[in-house]
Tab-separated table of C-alpha atoms in Angstrom:
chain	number	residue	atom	x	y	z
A	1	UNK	CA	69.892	78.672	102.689
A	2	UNK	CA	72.371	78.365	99.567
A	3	UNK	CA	74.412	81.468	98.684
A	4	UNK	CA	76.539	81.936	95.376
A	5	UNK	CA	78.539	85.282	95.789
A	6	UNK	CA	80.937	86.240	92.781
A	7	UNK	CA	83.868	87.523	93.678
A	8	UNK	CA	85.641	89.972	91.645
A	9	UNK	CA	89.325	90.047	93.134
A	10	UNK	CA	91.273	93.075	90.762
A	11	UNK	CA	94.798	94.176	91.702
A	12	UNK	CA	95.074	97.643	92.796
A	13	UNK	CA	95.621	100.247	89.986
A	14	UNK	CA	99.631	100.752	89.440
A	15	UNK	CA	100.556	97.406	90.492
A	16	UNK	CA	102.371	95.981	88.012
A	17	UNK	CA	100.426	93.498	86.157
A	18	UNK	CA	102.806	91.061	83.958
A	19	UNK	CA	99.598	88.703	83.009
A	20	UNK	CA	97.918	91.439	81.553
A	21	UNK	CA	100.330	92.977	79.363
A	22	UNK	CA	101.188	89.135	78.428
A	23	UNK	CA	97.779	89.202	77.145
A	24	UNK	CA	97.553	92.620	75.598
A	25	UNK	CA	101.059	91.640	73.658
A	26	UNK	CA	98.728	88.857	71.991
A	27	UNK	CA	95.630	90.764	71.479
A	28	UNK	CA	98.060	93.189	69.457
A	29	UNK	CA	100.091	90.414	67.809
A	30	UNK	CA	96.824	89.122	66.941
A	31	UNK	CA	95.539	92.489	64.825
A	32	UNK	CA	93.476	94.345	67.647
A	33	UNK	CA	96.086	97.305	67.146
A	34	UNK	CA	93.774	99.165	69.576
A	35	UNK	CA	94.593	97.096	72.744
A	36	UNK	CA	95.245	99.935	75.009
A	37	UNK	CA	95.815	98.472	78.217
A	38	UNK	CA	94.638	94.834	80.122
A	39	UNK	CA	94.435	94.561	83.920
A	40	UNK	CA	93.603	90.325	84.885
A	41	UNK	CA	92.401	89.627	87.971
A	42	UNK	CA	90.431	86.895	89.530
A	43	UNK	CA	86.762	85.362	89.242
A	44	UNK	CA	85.566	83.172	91.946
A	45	UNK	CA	82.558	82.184	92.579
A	46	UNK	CA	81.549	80.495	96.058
A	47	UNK	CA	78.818	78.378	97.267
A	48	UNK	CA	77.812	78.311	100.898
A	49	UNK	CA	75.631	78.185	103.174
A	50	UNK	CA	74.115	81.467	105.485
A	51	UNK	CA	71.213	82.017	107.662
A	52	UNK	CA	69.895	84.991	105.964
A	53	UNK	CA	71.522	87.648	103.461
A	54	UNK	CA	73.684	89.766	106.395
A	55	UNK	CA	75.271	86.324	107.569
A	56	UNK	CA	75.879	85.693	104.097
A	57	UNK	CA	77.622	89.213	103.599
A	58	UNK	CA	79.542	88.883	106.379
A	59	UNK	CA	80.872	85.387	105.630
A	60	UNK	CA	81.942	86.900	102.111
A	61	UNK	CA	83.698	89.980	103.165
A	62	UNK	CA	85.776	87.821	105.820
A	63	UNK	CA	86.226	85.180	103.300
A	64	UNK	CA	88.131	87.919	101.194
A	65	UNK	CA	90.082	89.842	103.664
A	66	UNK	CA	91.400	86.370	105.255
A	67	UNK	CA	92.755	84.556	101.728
A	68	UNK	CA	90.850	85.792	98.905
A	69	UNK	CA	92.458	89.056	98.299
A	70	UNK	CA	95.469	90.831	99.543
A	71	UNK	CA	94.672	93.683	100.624
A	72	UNK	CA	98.065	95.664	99.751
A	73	UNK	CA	98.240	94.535	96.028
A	74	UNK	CA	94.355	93.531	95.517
A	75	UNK	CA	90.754	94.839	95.688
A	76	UNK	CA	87.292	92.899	96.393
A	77	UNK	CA	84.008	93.368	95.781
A	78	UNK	CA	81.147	91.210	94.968
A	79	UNK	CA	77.714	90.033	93.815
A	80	UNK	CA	75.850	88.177	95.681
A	81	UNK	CA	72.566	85.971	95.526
A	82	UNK	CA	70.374	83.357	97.212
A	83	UNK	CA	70.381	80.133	95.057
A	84	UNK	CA	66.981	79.516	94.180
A	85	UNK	CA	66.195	75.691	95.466
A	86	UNK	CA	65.095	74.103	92.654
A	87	UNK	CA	63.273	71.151	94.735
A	88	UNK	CA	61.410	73.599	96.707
A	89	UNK	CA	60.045	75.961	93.997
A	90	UNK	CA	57.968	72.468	92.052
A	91	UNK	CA	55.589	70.798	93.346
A	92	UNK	CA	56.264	67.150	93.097
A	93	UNK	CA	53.758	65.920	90.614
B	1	UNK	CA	86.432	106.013	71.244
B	2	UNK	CA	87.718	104.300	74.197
B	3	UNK	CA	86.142	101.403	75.765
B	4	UNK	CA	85.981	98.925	78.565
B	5	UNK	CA	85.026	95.734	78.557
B	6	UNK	CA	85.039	93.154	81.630
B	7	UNK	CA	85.420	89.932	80.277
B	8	UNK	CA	84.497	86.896	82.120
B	9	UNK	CA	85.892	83.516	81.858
B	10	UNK	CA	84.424	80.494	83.665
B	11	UNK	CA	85.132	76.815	83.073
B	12	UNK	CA	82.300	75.269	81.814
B	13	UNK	CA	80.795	73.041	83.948
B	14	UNK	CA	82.113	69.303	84.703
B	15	UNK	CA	85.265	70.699	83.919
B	16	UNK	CA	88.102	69.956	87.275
B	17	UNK	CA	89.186	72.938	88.877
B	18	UNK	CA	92.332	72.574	91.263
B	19	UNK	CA	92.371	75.835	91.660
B	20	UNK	CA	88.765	76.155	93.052
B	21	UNK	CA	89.000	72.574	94.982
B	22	UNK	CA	92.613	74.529	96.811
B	23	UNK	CA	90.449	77.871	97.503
B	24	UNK	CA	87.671	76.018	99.393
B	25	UNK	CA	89.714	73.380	101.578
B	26	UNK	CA	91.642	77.011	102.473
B	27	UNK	CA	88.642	78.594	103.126
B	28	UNK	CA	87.048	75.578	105.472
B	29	UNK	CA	90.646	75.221	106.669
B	30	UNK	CA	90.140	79.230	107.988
B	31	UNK	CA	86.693	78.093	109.922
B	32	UNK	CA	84.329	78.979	106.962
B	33	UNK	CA	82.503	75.103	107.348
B	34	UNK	CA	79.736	76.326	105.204
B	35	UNK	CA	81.650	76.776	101.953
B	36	UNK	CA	80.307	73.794	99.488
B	37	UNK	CA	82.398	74.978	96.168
B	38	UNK	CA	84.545	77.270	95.077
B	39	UNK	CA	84.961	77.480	91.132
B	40	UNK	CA	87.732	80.085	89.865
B	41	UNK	CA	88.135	81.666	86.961
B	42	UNK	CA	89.477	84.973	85.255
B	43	UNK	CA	88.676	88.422	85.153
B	44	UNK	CA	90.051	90.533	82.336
B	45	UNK	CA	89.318	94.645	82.152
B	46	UNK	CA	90.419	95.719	78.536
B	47	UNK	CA	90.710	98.841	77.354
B	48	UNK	CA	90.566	99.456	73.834
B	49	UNK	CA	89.518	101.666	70.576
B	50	UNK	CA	86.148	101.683	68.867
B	51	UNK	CA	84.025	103.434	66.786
B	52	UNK	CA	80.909	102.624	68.149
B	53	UNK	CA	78.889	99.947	70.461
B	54	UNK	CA	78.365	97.050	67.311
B	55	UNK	CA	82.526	97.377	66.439
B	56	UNK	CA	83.436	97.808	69.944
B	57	UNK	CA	81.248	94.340	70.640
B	58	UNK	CA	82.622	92.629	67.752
B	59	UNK	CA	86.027	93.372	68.890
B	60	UNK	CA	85.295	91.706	72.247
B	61	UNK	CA	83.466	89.107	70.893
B	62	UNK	CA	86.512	88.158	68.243
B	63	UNK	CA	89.348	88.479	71.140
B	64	UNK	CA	87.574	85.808	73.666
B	65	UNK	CA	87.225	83.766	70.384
B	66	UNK	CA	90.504	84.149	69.655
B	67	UNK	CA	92.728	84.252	72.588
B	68	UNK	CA	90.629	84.383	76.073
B	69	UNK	CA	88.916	81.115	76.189
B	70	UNK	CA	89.537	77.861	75.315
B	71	UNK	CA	86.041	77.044	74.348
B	72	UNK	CA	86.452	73.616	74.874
B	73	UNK	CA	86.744	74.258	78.448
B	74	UNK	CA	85.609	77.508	79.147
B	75	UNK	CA	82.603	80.368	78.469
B	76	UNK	CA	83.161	84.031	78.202
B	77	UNK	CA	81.032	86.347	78.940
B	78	UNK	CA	81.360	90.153	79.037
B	79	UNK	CA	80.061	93.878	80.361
B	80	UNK	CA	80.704	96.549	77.579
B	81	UNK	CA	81.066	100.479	78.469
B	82	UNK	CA	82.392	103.531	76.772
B	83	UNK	CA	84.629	105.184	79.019
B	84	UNK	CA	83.348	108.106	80.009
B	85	UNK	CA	86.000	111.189	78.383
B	86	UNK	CA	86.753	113.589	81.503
B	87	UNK	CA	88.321	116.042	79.309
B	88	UNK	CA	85.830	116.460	76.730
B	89	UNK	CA	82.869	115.601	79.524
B	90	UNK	CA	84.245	119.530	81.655
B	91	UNK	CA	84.087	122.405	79.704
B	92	UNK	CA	87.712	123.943	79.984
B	93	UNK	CA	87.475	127.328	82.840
């Protein structure tokens, strides 16, 4: 069975965050005076294959505690969904 | 009034991603044979000034137009909230 999990990968708040002030610098310089703050962080999204929804949790939270995310700077979390099978859901005509 | 937006930027599909095609040969590399693909892209939280949902959307809307994605190459989509005032939200003792 096909998995996609999203991965949301955010650094940890007061981490310094040079990408994101980069970015709120140009949202300012750009007229949106009311850029308070940005924090950037990572989107991934992974395809794979799992038994059943638990394997497939599993899989994801080792996935990011082994490279996705470092755990001193960064924070996971995730979505996760079966991949509906196209193939399988019509009937060949 | 203050609010949050987490803005979501994928490449579009078709488009090469080294940085997706690294992630998954590190993730098979770790044992996890299952992984198919791997597609990164960024996560943005911005905080910002509004004075209501429709400004507060437009806002977003205009600042992935005009600096977040390349739309040649990439989508953005986003989730919208008013951040919740803790000052004003407790009545003062």
């Amino acid at each position: 069975m096909r998995w996609l999990a999203d991965v949301h990968v955010r650094l940890r708040p007061g981490i310094a965050d040079p990408e994101g002030l980069t970015i709120a610098g140009g949202l300012r310089a750009l007229g949106f005076s009311t850029v308070d703050e940005v924090r950037a962080g990572k989107l991934l999204r992974i395809a794979f294959q799992a038994d059943d929804r638990s394997a497939a949790e599993a899989a994801v939270d080792a996935m990011c505690r082994r490279l996705l995310a470092n755990p001193v700077m960064e924070t996971a979390d995730w979505e996760l969904r079966a991949e509906v099978d196209q193939a399988a859901g019509e009937p060949v005509p």
